[in-house]
Amino acid sequence: MVTTTTTTNFTTTKLTTTTFAGFCSGNATFTTPQPKKKKGKKTARPTTTQERVPWTKEEEEKLAEAWVTASEDPIVGDSQPYGSFWEKVRAIFYELMESQTRNADQITSKWRDIRLKCTEFGGIYNNLLNIRKSGSNDFDVFKAAMDQFEKTTPTRKAFPYMKPWLKLKDTPKWKEQTEGSSQSSGSKRSRNPDGTSQQSDGRTHIDINDDPIDLENDQPLRRPVGRNKAKKVASTSSNSSVMDMFGDKFDRYVQLQETKAEVMTRMEQKMIEAQTSFQDAQETLQTKTDMEILKMKADDLEGEDLELFQAMKESVRA
């Protein structure tokens, strides 16, 4: 009796060694095998260490600190072009980290994610702060903002950039960026990832020496709260940050949330590794089966059986 086995995701049905033994003894009958898709050259998976290493919490915090330092430089922050600003940010970041493990693309990409999520969270926090009930404190508002962010954002994940947000939220350049700026009549404004704006009279000027800008991700950021309300909130908070006001309590909460985020990241990484391992196992089994087919002899075969066997070998070689 002939037995056949089908391996999931194989491009064609493969026969076991037992089947081939029956085939060669002349006791097997077969149907014409389905055509096998031509194999292409295997593309190597990326192995660059930098691409695989997740950003640490320290790196994220230092990047926010580098952006703040560069944006508060009166020359770099306001007068220098986009490329020069990010050269300054990278230089400060490398100095703070005492290493250059992240390249320019990685830094700007991470910053865009930090900016997007911190702006989203800041809008939620400020809105809740303006409508908070009597008796609730800033820490209560902060926890409520954390819960709302996790429930309402598309990813349904906890806010991952608490310490970067604390470094950014009270700085002048960040406030200017997130609150929006009045637009001059007769001119158009667009924003770079550093938060600086550029004017145009309707004509497009492109500097080919500048770094490329992701226009989709670098639109003017949403205004979370008006200036008057922001000033009112600032006056009642006595210029104290949430971290300063709640000390150890806040630190424990931040640590808990960061641990939660890290666990989720590790789980996602393990899922990716498991999927890769499964694909590698499939490829190994496919290769082993192909080699078994190529080793088989057809000395005792003739007629349709011989034609079928030759077709199977050609399918493997294709």
Rosetta silent file (secondary structure, phi, psi, omega in degrees, C-alpha in Angstrom):
SEQUENCE: MVTTTTTTNFTTTKLTTTTFAGFCSGNATFTTPQPKKKKGKKTARPTTTQERVPWTKEEEEKLAEAWVTASEDPIVGDSQPYGSFWEKVRAIFYELMESQTRNADQITSKWRDIRLKCTEFGGIYNNLLNIRKSGSNDFDVFKAAMDQFEKTTPTRKAFPYMKPWLKLKDTPKWKEQTEGSSQSSGSKRSRNPDGTSQQSDGRTHIDINDDPIDLENDQPLRRPVGRNKAKKVASTSSNSSVMDMFGDKFDRYVQLQETKAEVMTRMEQKMIEAQTSFQDAQETLQTKTDMEILKMKADDLEGEDLELFQAMKESVRA
SCORE:     score description
SCORE:     0.000 S_00000001
   1 L     0.000  138.388 -177.128    0.000    0.000    0.000 S_00000001
   2 L   -93.796  132.426  176.574    1.310    3.448   -0.903 S_00000001
   3 L  -115.839  140.214  177.336    1.340    6.171    1.702 S_00000001
   4 L  -125.349  147.655  176.242    1.757    9.848    0.962 S_00000001
   5 E  -125.641  142.319  178.249    2.363   12.716    3.325 S_00000001
   6 L  -114.959  124.306  178.723    1.678   16.377    2.730 S_00000001
   7 L   -95.510  129.098 -176.213    3.764   18.984    4.556 S_00000001
   8 L   -56.422  136.757  175.742    1.957   22.259    5.276 S_00000001
   9 L    73.980    3.875  173.823    3.001   25.202    3.097 S_00000001
  10 L   -71.067  151.614 -179.084    5.043   23.019    0.725 S_00000001
  11 L   -77.995  -17.592  178.457    4.701   24.066   -2.863 S_00000001
  12 L  -151.340  158.636  179.710    4.034   20.473   -3.947 S_00000001
  13 L   -70.935  133.865 -178.714    3.109   17.133   -2.422 S_00000001
  14 E  -111.102  152.693  179.771    6.175   15.110   -1.391 S_00000001
  15 L  -104.933  143.805  179.775    6.526   11.338   -1.045 S_00000001
  16 L   -77.491  168.428  178.683    8.085    9.604    1.950 S_00000001
  17 H   -61.598  -37.108  178.064   11.031    7.211    1.733 S_00000001
  18 H   -59.357  -40.665  179.374    8.624    4.304    2.357 S_00000001
  19 H   -62.354  -42.226 -178.890    6.656    5.376   -0.686 S_00000001
  20 H   -65.972  -33.083  177.792    9.767    5.419   -2.837 S_00000001
  21 H   -62.358  -43.280  177.342   10.658    1.904   -1.707 S_00000001
  22 H   -65.917  -36.359 -179.502    7.290    0.736   -2.959 S_00000001
  23 H   -61.947  -46.332 -175.974    7.734    2.770   -6.096 S_00000001
  24 H   -72.218  -23.347  179.142   11.048    1.171   -6.962 S_00000001
  25 L   -80.164   -7.068  177.788    9.744   -2.363   -6.306 S_00000001
  26 L    86.974    7.628 -177.542    7.130   -1.865   -9.009 S_00000001
  27 L   -98.630    6.755 -174.314    4.172   -2.182   -6.622 S_00000001
  28 L  -110.258  148.376  172.413    3.152    1.456   -6.641 S_00000001
  29 L  -122.024  141.364 -173.696    0.782    3.400   -8.853 S_00000001
  30 L  -133.643  156.798  169.677    0.968    7.174   -9.106 S_00000001
  31 L  -101.634  159.385 -178.130   -0.842   10.084  -10.570 S_00000001
  32 L   -62.420  127.130 -178.421    1.002   12.787  -12.430 S_00000001
  33 L   -67.056  149.078  177.848    2.525   15.226   -9.889 S_00000001
  34 L   -70.017  146.994  179.454    1.349   18.799   -9.900 S_00000001
  35 L   -59.678  139.596  179.800    3.781   21.298  -11.414 S_00000001
  36 L   -99.427  137.470  179.726    6.092   22.783   -8.844 S_00000001
  37 L   -65.224  142.945 -178.066    6.749   26.484   -8.773 S_00000001
  38 L   -66.278  133.555 -179.067   10.184   27.413   -9.831 S_00000001
  39 L   -77.923  134.711  174.094   12.485   28.060   -6.931 S_00000001
  40 L   -99.222  172.837  177.678   14.056   31.447   -6.779 S_00000001
  41 L   -68.394  135.614  179.874   17.229   32.388   -5.028 S_00000001
  42 L   -70.874  133.451  177.755   16.776   32.591   -1.300 S_00000001
  43 L   -93.217  129.973 -178.420   17.106   36.082    0.024 S_00000001
  44 L   -68.591  138.735  176.864   19.110   36.338    3.190 S_00000001
  45 L   -72.979  147.325 -179.675   17.293   37.690    6.171 S_00000001
  46 L   -60.455  134.194 -178.753   18.696   40.926    7.569 S_00000001
  47 L  -121.456    8.713 -179.609   21.314   40.215   10.184 S_00000001
  48 L   -63.181  127.018 -176.470   22.437   43.715   11.061 S_00000001
  49 H   -61.004  -40.019 -177.407   22.699   43.948   14.814 S_00000001
  50 H   -60.695  -36.256 -176.781   21.470   47.550   14.893 S_00000001
  51 H   -70.524  -24.258 -174.205   18.235   46.632   13.128 S_00000001
  52 H   -97.178  -16.193 -175.098   17.425   43.933   15.678 S_00000001
  53 L   -85.766  116.530  178.399   18.293   45.710   18.920 S_00000001
  54 L   -66.268  154.091  176.291   15.253   47.420   20.492 S_00000001
  55 L   -69.698  138.642  175.814   15.675   50.898   21.888 S_00000001
  56 L   -86.161  162.848  177.230   16.264   50.993   25.631 S_00000001
  57 H   -62.157  -35.385  178.508   14.399   53.329   27.966 S_00000001
  58 H   -64.894  -42.985  179.285   17.656   55.157   28.601 S_00000001
  59 H   -61.799  -43.183 -179.859   18.196   55.734   24.885 S_00000001
  60 H   -63.031  -41.976  179.631   14.660   57.084   24.457 S_00000001
  61 H   -66.889  -41.538 -179.917   15.082   59.444   27.401 S_00000001
  62 H   -68.082  -32.523  176.915   18.485   60.636   26.180 S_00000001
  63 H   -65.934  -42.784  176.593   17.105   61.251   22.689 S_00000001
  64 H   -62.043  -41.011  178.858   14.382   63.474   24.145 S_00000001
  65 H   -64.384  -39.963  178.630   17.021   65.271   26.196 S_00000001
  66 H   -64.819  -40.399  179.080   19.191   65.749   23.103 S_00000001
  67 H   -64.112  -42.874  179.332   16.241   67.191   21.161 S_00000001
  68 H   -61.951  -46.152 -178.663   15.447   69.617   23.988 S_00000001
  69 H   -61.685  -45.344 -179.698   19.076   70.741   24.229 S_00000001
  70 H   -67.432  -38.807 -177.506   19.384   71.275   20.469 S_00000001
  71 H   -71.787  -23.733  179.630   16.015   73.034   20.188 S_00000001
  72 L   -88.638   -5.564  173.368   16.911   75.454   22.984 S_00000001
  73 L   -70.527  119.646 -175.363   20.128   76.477   21.231 S_00000001
  74 L   -61.890  -23.668  179.848   19.252   79.973   19.875 S_00000001
  75 L   -90.997  -54.011 -177.463   21.296   79.376   16.719 S_00000001
  76 L   -66.682  -41.947 -174.695   20.653   75.735   15.934 S_00000001
  77 L   -66.626  -34.902 -171.566   17.039   75.762   17.067 S_00000001
  78 L  -112.489  -30.300 -169.762   15.858   78.736   15.057 S_00000001
  79 L  -106.994  -24.918 -174.560   18.317   79.598   12.304 S_00000001
  80 L   -84.642  150.538  179.020   19.890   76.381   11.080 S_00000001
  81 L   -69.829  171.946 -176.312   18.293   74.157    8.407 S_00000001
  82 H   -52.524  -48.929 -177.720   16.756   70.772    9.096 S_00000001
  83 H   -61.111  -42.516 -179.929   19.918   68.773    8.365 S_00000001
  84 H   -66.016  -37.678  178.710   22.106   70.878   10.638 S_00000001
  85 H   -60.133  -45.674 -177.036   19.595   70.630   13.474 S_00000001
  86 H   -75.238  -23.435  170.583   19.636   66.841   13.376 S_00000001
  87 H   -63.820  -39.958  177.997   23.404   66.751   13.168 S_00000001
  88 H   -66.640  -44.052  178.873   23.365   68.647   16.460 S_00000001
  89 H   -59.314  -46.476 -179.170   20.769   66.290   17.967 S_00000001
  90 H   -62.620  -42.028 -179.671   22.822   63.252   16.973 S_00000001
  91 H   -61.659  -43.095  179.242   26.025   64.757   18.361 S_00000001
  92 H   -66.914  -42.083  179.942   24.354   65.478   21.714 S_00000001
  93 H   -61.388  -45.483  179.102   22.733   62.031   21.788 S_00000001
  94 H   -62.081  -38.574  179.730   26.055   60.297   21.110 S_00000001
  95 H   -66.595  -41.935  179.968   27.690   62.369   23.831 S_00000001
  96 H   -66.864  -38.203 -178.138   24.968   61.517   26.360 S_00000001
  97 H   -86.593  -12.764 -178.340   25.076   57.806   25.514 S_00000001
  98 L    58.183   33.861  177.797   28.878   57.748   25.191 S_00000001
  99 L  -165.192  168.534  178.418   28.493   55.643   22.052 S_00000001
 100 L  -127.694   52.322 -176.037   27.305   55.809   18.435 S_00000001
 101 L   -78.844  -13.036 -179.407   25.255   52.623   18.215 S_00000001
 102 L  -113.481  133.874  178.981   22.335   54.335   16.419 S_00000001
 103 L   -88.270  179.039 -174.349   22.582   55.751   12.918 S_00000001
 104 H   -62.068  -43.785 -179.168   20.848   58.849   11.565 S_00000001
 105 H   -63.890  -40.844  179.255   17.827   57.012   10.143 S_00000001
 106 H   -63.878  -39.591 -178.124   17.241   55.118   13.376 S_00000001
 107 H   -67.946  -48.040 -179.107   17.386   58.310   15.426 S_00000001
 108 H   -68.023  -34.809  177.808   14.969   60.313   13.268 S_00000001
 109 H   -65.541  -44.651  178.490   12.614   57.348   12.964 S_00000001
 110 H   -64.699  -38.898 -179.849   12.537   56.841   16.729 S_00000001
 111 H   -62.935  -40.442  179.856   12.029   60.567   17.285 S_00000001
 112 H   -61.534  -38.467  178.161    8.984   60.637   15.019 S_00000001
 113 H   -68.596  -41.697  177.426    7.417   57.839   17.039 S_00000001
 114 H   -61.682  -47.273 -177.929    8.240   59.607   20.312 S_00000001
 115 H   -62.315  -44.201 -178.635    6.860   62.895   19.029 S_00000001
 116 H   -62.305  -49.761 -176.469    3.664   61.343   17.691 S_00000001
 117 H   -72.623  -36.229  178.108    2.834   59.375   20.838 S_00000001
 118 H   -67.575  -36.273  176.647    3.917   62.120   23.261 S_00000001
 119 H   -66.457  -43.047  178.014    1.729   64.625   21.428 S_00000001
 120 H   -61.058  -47.936 -179.073   -1.204   62.215   21.545 S_00000001
 121 H   -66.829  -40.861  179.329   -0.702   61.535   25.243 S_00000001
 122 H   -60.916  -37.925  177.018   -0.129   65.211   26.034 S_00000001
 123 H   -63.706  -43.058  178.257   -3.428   66.115   24.401 S_00000001
 124 H   -63.691  -45.767 -177.783   -5.268   63.518   26.490 S_00000001
 125 H   -62.055  -46.918 -178.294   -3.515   64.619   29.685 S_00000001
 126 H   -65.712  -38.797  177.845   -4.197   68.319   29.187 S_00000001
 127 H   -63.716  -43.110  178.077   -7.847   67.740   28.338 S_00000001
 128 H   -68.021  -33.640  179.129   -8.342   65.647   31.478 S_00000001
 129 H   -65.256  -36.043 -178.394   -6.433   68.200   33.524 S_00000001
 130 H   -74.486  -21.494 -177.428   -8.813   70.950   32.425 S_00000001
 131 L  -116.474   15.880 -175.398  -11.933   68.989   33.394 S_00000001
 132 L   -65.409  150.744 -178.724  -10.682   67.185   36.483 S_00000001
 133 L   -79.186  156.924  178.361  -12.987   66.857   39.440 S_00000001
 134 L   -62.842  135.148  179.369  -12.458   68.660   42.708 S_00000001
 135 L    97.809  -16.525  178.145  -10.202   66.712   45.046 S_00000001
 136 L   -86.974  147.132 -179.238   -8.266   64.901   42.343 S_00000001
 137 L  -108.057  179.143 -176.927   -4.568   65.630   41.950 S_00000001
 138 H   -62.967  -32.626  179.848   -2.204   65.644   38.997 S_00000001
 139 H   -67.611  -37.391  175.334   -1.202   62.048   39.628 S_00000001
 140 H   -61.914  -42.471  178.684   -4.843   60.944   39.380 S_00000001
 141 H   -63.827  -41.345 -179.752   -5.095   62.800   36.085 S_00000001
 142 H   -60.961  -46.204  179.143   -1.880   61.197   34.890 S_00000001
 143 H   -63.874  -39.516  178.207   -3.155   57.668   35.622 S_00000001
 144 H   -64.030  -38.426  178.153   -6.476   58.458   33.931 S_00000001
 145 H   -65.591  -39.266  177.142   -4.581   59.720   30.877 S_00000001
 146 H   -60.828  -45.398 -179.976   -2.540   56.518   30.800 S_00000001
 147 H   -63.430  -43.883 -178.056   -5.712   54.416   30.881 S_00000001
 148 H   -66.546  -39.301  178.580   -7.412   56.495   28.187 S_00000001
 149 H   -59.523  -46.535 -177.449   -4.355   56.365   25.915 S_00000001
 150 H   -65.749  -33.817 -176.332   -4.230   52.573   26.118 S_00000001
 151 H   -82.170  -29.306 -171.117   -7.962   52.207   25.462 S_00000001
 152 H  -102.306  -21.894 -179.500   -8.344   54.724   22.640 S_00000001
 153 L   -76.179  150.606 -175.905   -5.179   54.419   20.541 S_00000001
 154 L   -58.147  -34.006 -176.809   -5.281   51.945   17.623 S_00000001
 155 L   -76.799  -17.473 -177.950   -2.467   49.769   19.016 S_00000001
 156 L    56.083   39.121  178.574   -4.204   49.342   22.404 S_00000001
 157 L  -117.245  157.029  179.324   -0.816   49.504   24.100 S_00000001
 158 L   -65.337  151.018  177.521    0.350   51.408   27.153 S_00000001
 159 L   -61.995  120.230 -170.969    1.962   54.810   26.604 S_00000001
 160 L   -93.475   -5.352 -170.394    5.657   53.892   26.205 S_00000001
 161 L  -121.784   52.919 -176.891    7.383   57.279   26.527 S_00000001
 162 H   -65.939  -48.860 -178.249    6.630   58.613   30.004 S_00000001
 163 H   -68.475  -41.861  172.887   10.128   59.854   30.846 S_00000001
 164 H   -58.889  -40.606  179.547   10.708   61.432   27.417 S_00000001
 165 H   -62.645  -40.765  178.896    7.308   63.172   27.732 S_00000001
 166 H   -63.490  -33.849  177.492    8.234   64.546   31.167 S_00000001
 167 H   -73.620  -29.732 -174.530   11.414   66.000   29.691 S_00000001
 168 H   -88.719  -38.095 -160.347    9.555   67.505   26.743 S_00000001
 169 L   -60.970  -29.792 -176.897    6.214   68.729   28.067 S_00000001
 170 L  -103.772    4.898 -179.049    7.304   71.935   29.828 S_00000001
 171 L   -81.990  145.038 -176.238    9.988   73.089   27.380 S_00000001
 172 H   -57.913  -44.334 -176.742    9.225   76.197   25.294 S_00000001
 173 H   -66.528  -38.343  178.304    9.940   74.601   21.914 S_00000001
 174 H   -66.738  -42.049  178.153    7.759   71.574   22.664 S_00000001
 175 H   -62.247  -42.562  179.042    4.888   73.787   23.845 S_00000001
 176 H   -61.687  -40.317 -177.346    5.207   75.897   20.719 S_00000001
 177 H   -69.405  -44.018 -174.457    5.175   72.779   18.569 S_00000001
 178 H   -83.148  -26.464  178.604    2.210   71.067   20.228 S_00000001
 179 H   -83.801  -15.609 -179.546    0.079   74.142   20.792 S_00000001
 180 L    86.101  160.525  178.652    0.487   75.263   17.195 S_00000001
 181 L  -128.881  150.721 -179.190    1.492   78.656   15.913 S_00000001
 182 L   -67.040  141.225 -177.726   -0.503   81.331   14.180 S_00000001
 183 L   -95.134  135.995  179.569   -0.139   81.285   10.433 S_00000001
 184 L   -72.122  142.337  179.674    0.886   84.382    8.561 S_00000001
 185 L   -69.486  139.669  177.355   -1.566   85.626    5.968 S_00000001
 186 L    79.924    5.093  178.716   -0.548   84.964    2.372 S_00000001
 187 L  -135.078  160.542  179.206    2.029   82.332    3.305 S_00000001
 188 E  -114.238  146.886  177.958    2.112   78.633    3.923 S_00000001
 189 E  -124.252  144.076  169.993    3.855   76.842    6.748 S_00000001
 190 E  -135.155  161.962 -175.858    5.072   73.302    7.124 S_00000001
 191 E  -117.480  144.041  172.913    6.938   71.636    9.952 S_00000001
 192 L   -90.662  166.819  179.287   10.086   69.594   10.114 S_00000001
 193 L   -61.719  -18.280  179.222   10.492   66.702   12.560 S_00000001
 194 L   -80.681   -6.841 -179.884   12.486   69.009   14.864 S_00000001
 195 L    96.214  -10.008  178.505    9.414   71.189   15.395 S_00000001
 196 L   -78.722  152.626 -177.772   10.785   74.187   13.491 S_00000001
 197 E  -109.209  157.309  177.556    8.602   75.724   10.814 S_00000001
 198 E  -132.649  142.271 -176.954    9.444   76.892    7.341 S_00000001
 199 E  -101.606  154.348  176.823    7.649   79.472    5.227 S_00000001
 200 E  -143.590  145.372  177.836    6.891   79.423    1.534 S_00000001
 201 L   -94.849   19.098  179.588    5.423   82.011   -0.815 S_00000001
 202 L   105.945  -16.736  176.835    3.706   79.304   -2.851 S_00000001
 203 L   -97.090  146.589 -177.675    6.779   78.213   -4.766 S_00000001
 204 L   -93.093  125.610  176.630    8.490   74.975   -3.882 S_00000001
 205 L  -116.552  125.030 -177.647   12.162   75.170   -2.940 S_00000001
 206 L  -121.156  127.012  174.808   14.030   71.908   -2.542 S_00000001
 207 L  -100.887  112.030 -175.108   17.540   71.585   -1.174 S_00000001
 208 L   -68.959  -13.019  179.356   18.934   68.278   -2.431 S_00000001
 209 L   -84.838  -14.638  179.825   21.516   68.312    0.369 S_00000001
 210 L   -76.220  155.322  175.139   18.871   68.169    3.086 S_00000001
 211 L   -67.525  149.360  177.688   17.717   64.876    4.577 S_00000001
 212 L   -66.404  146.067 -178.630   14.421   63.531    3.181 S_00000001
 213 L  -114.899  131.285  176.811   11.328   64.433    5.168 S_00000001
 214 L   -80.823   99.299 -174.157    8.419   62.086    5.654 S_00000001
 215 L   -64.821  -33.602 -177.842    5.585   64.463    4.829 S_00000001
 216 L   -65.381  -37.814 -176.809    2.888   62.077    5.982 S_00000001
 217 L   -92.752   -3.918 -174.870    4.370   61.771    9.463 S_00000001
 218 L  -118.574   34.383  174.136    5.515   65.369    9.770 S_00000001
 219 L   -73.565  158.412  176.908    2.305   67.304    9.457 S_00000001
 220 L   -52.679  135.415 -174.478    1.700   70.096   11.995 S_00000001
 221 L   -76.777  150.784 -175.458    0.902   68.445   15.275 S_00000001
 222 L   -64.207  140.080 -179.874   -2.568   68.554   16.798 S_00000001
 223 L   -83.736  111.352 -175.240   -3.241   71.364   19.239 S_00000001
 224 L   -80.476  -28.133 -176.234   -4.159   69.726   22.546 S_00000001
 225 L  -157.534  148.390 -179.849   -5.065   72.827   24.558 S_00000001
 226 L   -71.196  162.367 -177.431   -5.366   76.576   24.060 S_00000001
 227 H   -63.609  -43.320 -178.202   -2.714   79.024   25.249 S_00000001
 228 H   -62.979  -43.246  178.459   -4.915   80.663   27.874 S_00000001
 229 H   -65.103  -38.567 -179.994   -5.876   77.341   29.390 S_00000001
 230 H   -63.210  -40.543  178.561   -2.265   76.207   29.331 S_00000001
 231 H   -65.396  -38.097  179.413   -1.197   79.321   31.233 S_00000001
 232 H   -64.600  -43.183  178.459   -3.958   78.760   33.776 S_00000001
 233 H   -63.872  -41.741 -179.080   -2.864   75.176   34.314 S_00000001
 234 H   -63.245  -37.927 -178.617    0.766   76.251   34.613 S_00000001
 235 H   -69.160  -31.002 -178.855   -0.077   78.853   37.254 S_00000001
 236 H   -84.740  -16.221 -178.491   -1.928   76.337   39.426 S_00000001
 237 L   -91.403   -4.262  178.069    0.784   73.686   39.193 S_00000001
 238 L    55.989   33.490  176.817    3.467   75.968   40.673 S_00000001
 239 L    57.209   25.260  178.257    5.840   74.890   37.927 S_00000001
 240 L  -101.668  134.466  178.250    6.215   71.450   39.538 S_00000001
 241 L   -79.365  165.091  177.474    6.282   68.378   37.358 S_00000001
 242 H   -59.690  -38.689 -179.263    4.309   65.260   38.130 S_00000001
 243 H   -64.486  -42.556  179.888    7.535   63.504   39.037 S_00000001
 244 H   -65.551  -37.043 -174.069    8.560   66.225   41.502 S_00000001
 245 H   -75.023  -31.102 -172.708    5.152   66.310   43.162 S_00000001
 246 H  -119.187    0.989  169.742    4.736   62.584   43.722 S_00000001
 247 H    42.577 -119.599 -174.657    8.309   61.344   43.964 S_00000001
 248 H   -60.319  -35.697 -179.647    8.561   57.653   44.815 S_00000001
 249 H   -60.778  -44.556  179.118    4.888   57.033   44.077 S_00000001
 250 H   -67.311  -42.655 -179.473    5.323   58.230   40.532 S_00000001
 251 H   -58.624  -42.128  179.591    8.603   56.346   40.092 S_00000001
 252 H   -65.255  -39.619  179.707    6.964   53.079   41.115 S_00000001
 253 H   -65.867  -43.940  178.691    4.087   53.672   38.726 S_00000001
 254 H   -61.291  -44.450 -179.743    6.447   54.486   35.860 S_00000001
 255 H   -61.412  -40.544  178.745    8.526   51.398   36.590 S_00000001
 256 H   -62.812  -45.058 -179.307    5.408   49.226   36.584 S_00000001
 257 H   -67.241  -38.405  178.764    4.237   50.621   33.244 S_00000001
 258 H   -66.211  -39.682  177.153    7.692   50.293   31.700 S_00000001
 259 H   -62.060  -41.866  178.356    7.907   46.686   32.855 S_00000001
 260 H   -60.621  -44.912 -179.713    4.517   46.039   31.293 S_00000001
 261 H   -65.665  -39.634 -179.858    5.646   47.563   28.001 S_00000001
 262 H   -65.969  -38.754  178.009    8.916   45.607   28.037 S_00000001
 263 H   -62.328  -43.391  178.736    7.078   42.330   28.638 S_00000001
 264 H   -62.865  -40.612  179.349    4.818   43.033   25.656 S_00000001
 265 H   -64.107  -43.313  179.062    7.850   43.852   23.508 S_00000001
 266 H   -63.862  -38.965  178.575    9.616   40.640   24.517 S_00000001
 267 H   -62.959  -43.275  178.618    6.489   38.606   23.759 S_00000001
 268 H   -63.582  -39.916  179.598    6.245   40.137   20.293 S_00000001
 269 H   -64.876  -40.664  178.956    9.945   39.458   19.698 S_00000001
 270 H   -65.038  -36.324  177.587    9.566   35.823   20.759 S_00000001
 271 H   -64.343  -40.726  178.390    6.633   35.419   18.372 S_00000001
 272 H   -64.660  -43.772  179.956    8.763   36.747   15.515 S_00000001
 273 H   -64.112  -39.783  179.325   11.637   34.437   16.464 S_00000001
 274 H   -64.398  -40.530  178.847    9.284   31.438   16.693 S_00000001
 275 H   -64.686  -41.508  178.570    7.864   32.204   13.251 S_00000001
 276 H   -64.064  -42.356  179.033   11.369   32.506   11.814 S_00000001
 277 H   -62.315  -40.031  178.946   12.405   29.230   13.449 S_00000001
 278 H   -64.517  -42.049  178.591    9.346   27.479   11.997 S_00000001
 279 H   -64.224  -39.743  177.682   10.140   28.772    8.516 S_00000001
 280 H   -63.363  -41.148  179.303   13.740   27.585    8.853 S_00000001
 281 H   -63.751  -39.761  177.508   12.539   24.125    9.924 S_00000001
 282 H   -61.902  -44.468 -179.501   10.226   23.967    6.917 S_00000001
 283 H   -64.159  -39.240  178.789   13.052   24.872    4.564 S_00000001
 284 H   -63.945  -44.796  179.054   15.331   22.243    6.144 S_00000001
 285 H   -64.729  -39.027  178.013   12.685   19.536    5.811 S_00000001
 286 H   -61.000  -45.357 -179.759   11.994   20.578    2.217 S_00000001
 287 H   -63.420  -43.150  179.961   15.685   20.308    1.359 S_00000001
 288 H   -62.000  -43.531  179.597   16.004   16.907    3.037 S_00000001
 289 H   -64.546  -41.543  178.240   12.989   15.557    1.155 S_00000001
 290 H   -60.818  -41.243 -179.617   14.310   16.896   -2.151 S_00000001
 291 H   -65.198  -37.161  177.684   17.662   15.193   -1.559 S_00000001
 292 H   -62.124  -40.018  178.843   15.929   11.876   -0.870 S_00000001
 293 H   -63.799  -44.075 -177.295   14.140   12.148   -4.205 S_00000001
 294 H   -67.189  -27.161 -178.730   17.365   12.899   -6.077 S_00000001
 295 H   -78.777  -21.136 -175.288   19.136    9.900   -4.487 S_00000001
 296 L   -66.588  143.421  178.017   16.502    7.387   -5.560 S_00000001
 297 L  -102.018  153.832 -178.514   17.311    5.038   -8.483 S_00000001
 298 L  -125.636   36.621 -175.616   14.871    4.005  -11.186 S_00000001
 299 L   -62.900  -34.464 -175.406   16.624    0.913  -12.556 S_00000001
 300 L   -95.330    7.474 -175.832   13.520   -1.297  -12.318 S_00000001
 301 L   -98.686  151.597  177.084   11.063    1.271  -13.651 S_00000001
 302 L  -155.399  165.915  176.143    9.657    1.541  -17.135 S_00000001
 303 H    62.957 -136.460 -177.036    6.811    3.105  -19.036 S_00000001
 304 H   -63.695  -35.718  179.789    4.545    5.507  -17.146 S_00000001
 305 H   -63.055  -41.282  179.119    6.245    4.765  -13.812 S_00000001
 306 H   -66.884  -42.558  178.626    9.620    5.816  -15.200 S_00000001
 307 H   -61.325  -41.320  179.704    8.169    8.962  -16.763 S_00000001
 308 H   -64.312  -44.521 -179.514    6.541    9.887  -13.460 S_00000001
 309 H   -62.744  -42.444  178.570    9.746    9.341  -11.504 S_00000001
 310 H   -64.678  -36.946  178.057   11.749   11.443  -13.955 S_00000001
 311 H   -64.676  -37.234  178.627    9.121   14.187  -13.754 S_00000001
 312 H   -65.496  -41.459  178.805    9.446   14.214   -9.971 S_00000001
 313 H   -65.575  -41.010  177.852   13.217   14.614  -10.177 S_00000001
 314 H   -62.828  -35.623  178.637   12.888   17.420  -12.701 S_00000001
 315 H   -63.433  -38.042  178.859   10.430   19.117  -10.347 S_00000001
 316 H   -69.556  -40.763 -177.115   13.035   19.048   -7.560 S_00000001
 317 H   -72.817  -21.271 -174.267   15.805   20.360   -9.812 S_00000001
 318 L   -62.916    0.000    0.000   13.655   23.206  -11.188 S_00000001
